[in-house]
Amino acid sequence: MPSLAEVLARSARRTPDRVAVQFGPETLTYAELDERVNRLARELAARGLGKGGRLLLVAGNSDPFVVAPYAGPRLGRIRLP
């Protein structure tokens, strides 16, 4: 079974210009969402998030709230609500 991050990456390849999410007045296409997820995953890895590491993210109804649920799985971790 593919992870959430794998499903997003596949959707970004198949339909990059299709709207993936809308929050407030902002929309993100699958390609834009995938890029933001990659950027956050790289930043978390650079800050030392490694295997077995824990991360607590507190974000309002904004870009990080939409992007963060994909970043952990992109690094091979799971996310619990």
Tab-separated table of C-alpha atoms in Angstrom, residues 5 7 17 35 42 52-53 57 61-62 64 69-70 77 79:
chain	number	residue	atom	x	y	z
A	5	ALA	CA	3.583	10.960	0.359
A	7	VAL	CA	0.224	9.157	-3.539
A	17	ASP	CA	-1.487	21.735	-12.694
A	35	GLU	CA	7.434	21.033	-3.921
A	42	ARG	CA	14.568	18.707	3.513
A	52	GLY	CA	12.983	7.453	15.626
A	53	GLY	CA	12.896	11.230	15.984
A	57	LEU	CA	4.129	20.865	14.793
A	61	ASN	CA	-4.983	27.202	9.252
A	62	SER	CA	-2.141	28.074	6.908
A	64	PRO	CA	2.261	24.506	7.156
A	69	PRO	CA	1.100	15.968	7.114
A	70	TYR	CA	2.993	14.911	3.970
A	77	ARG	CA	7.919	8.556	9.235
A	79	ARG	CA	2.113	11.188	11.431
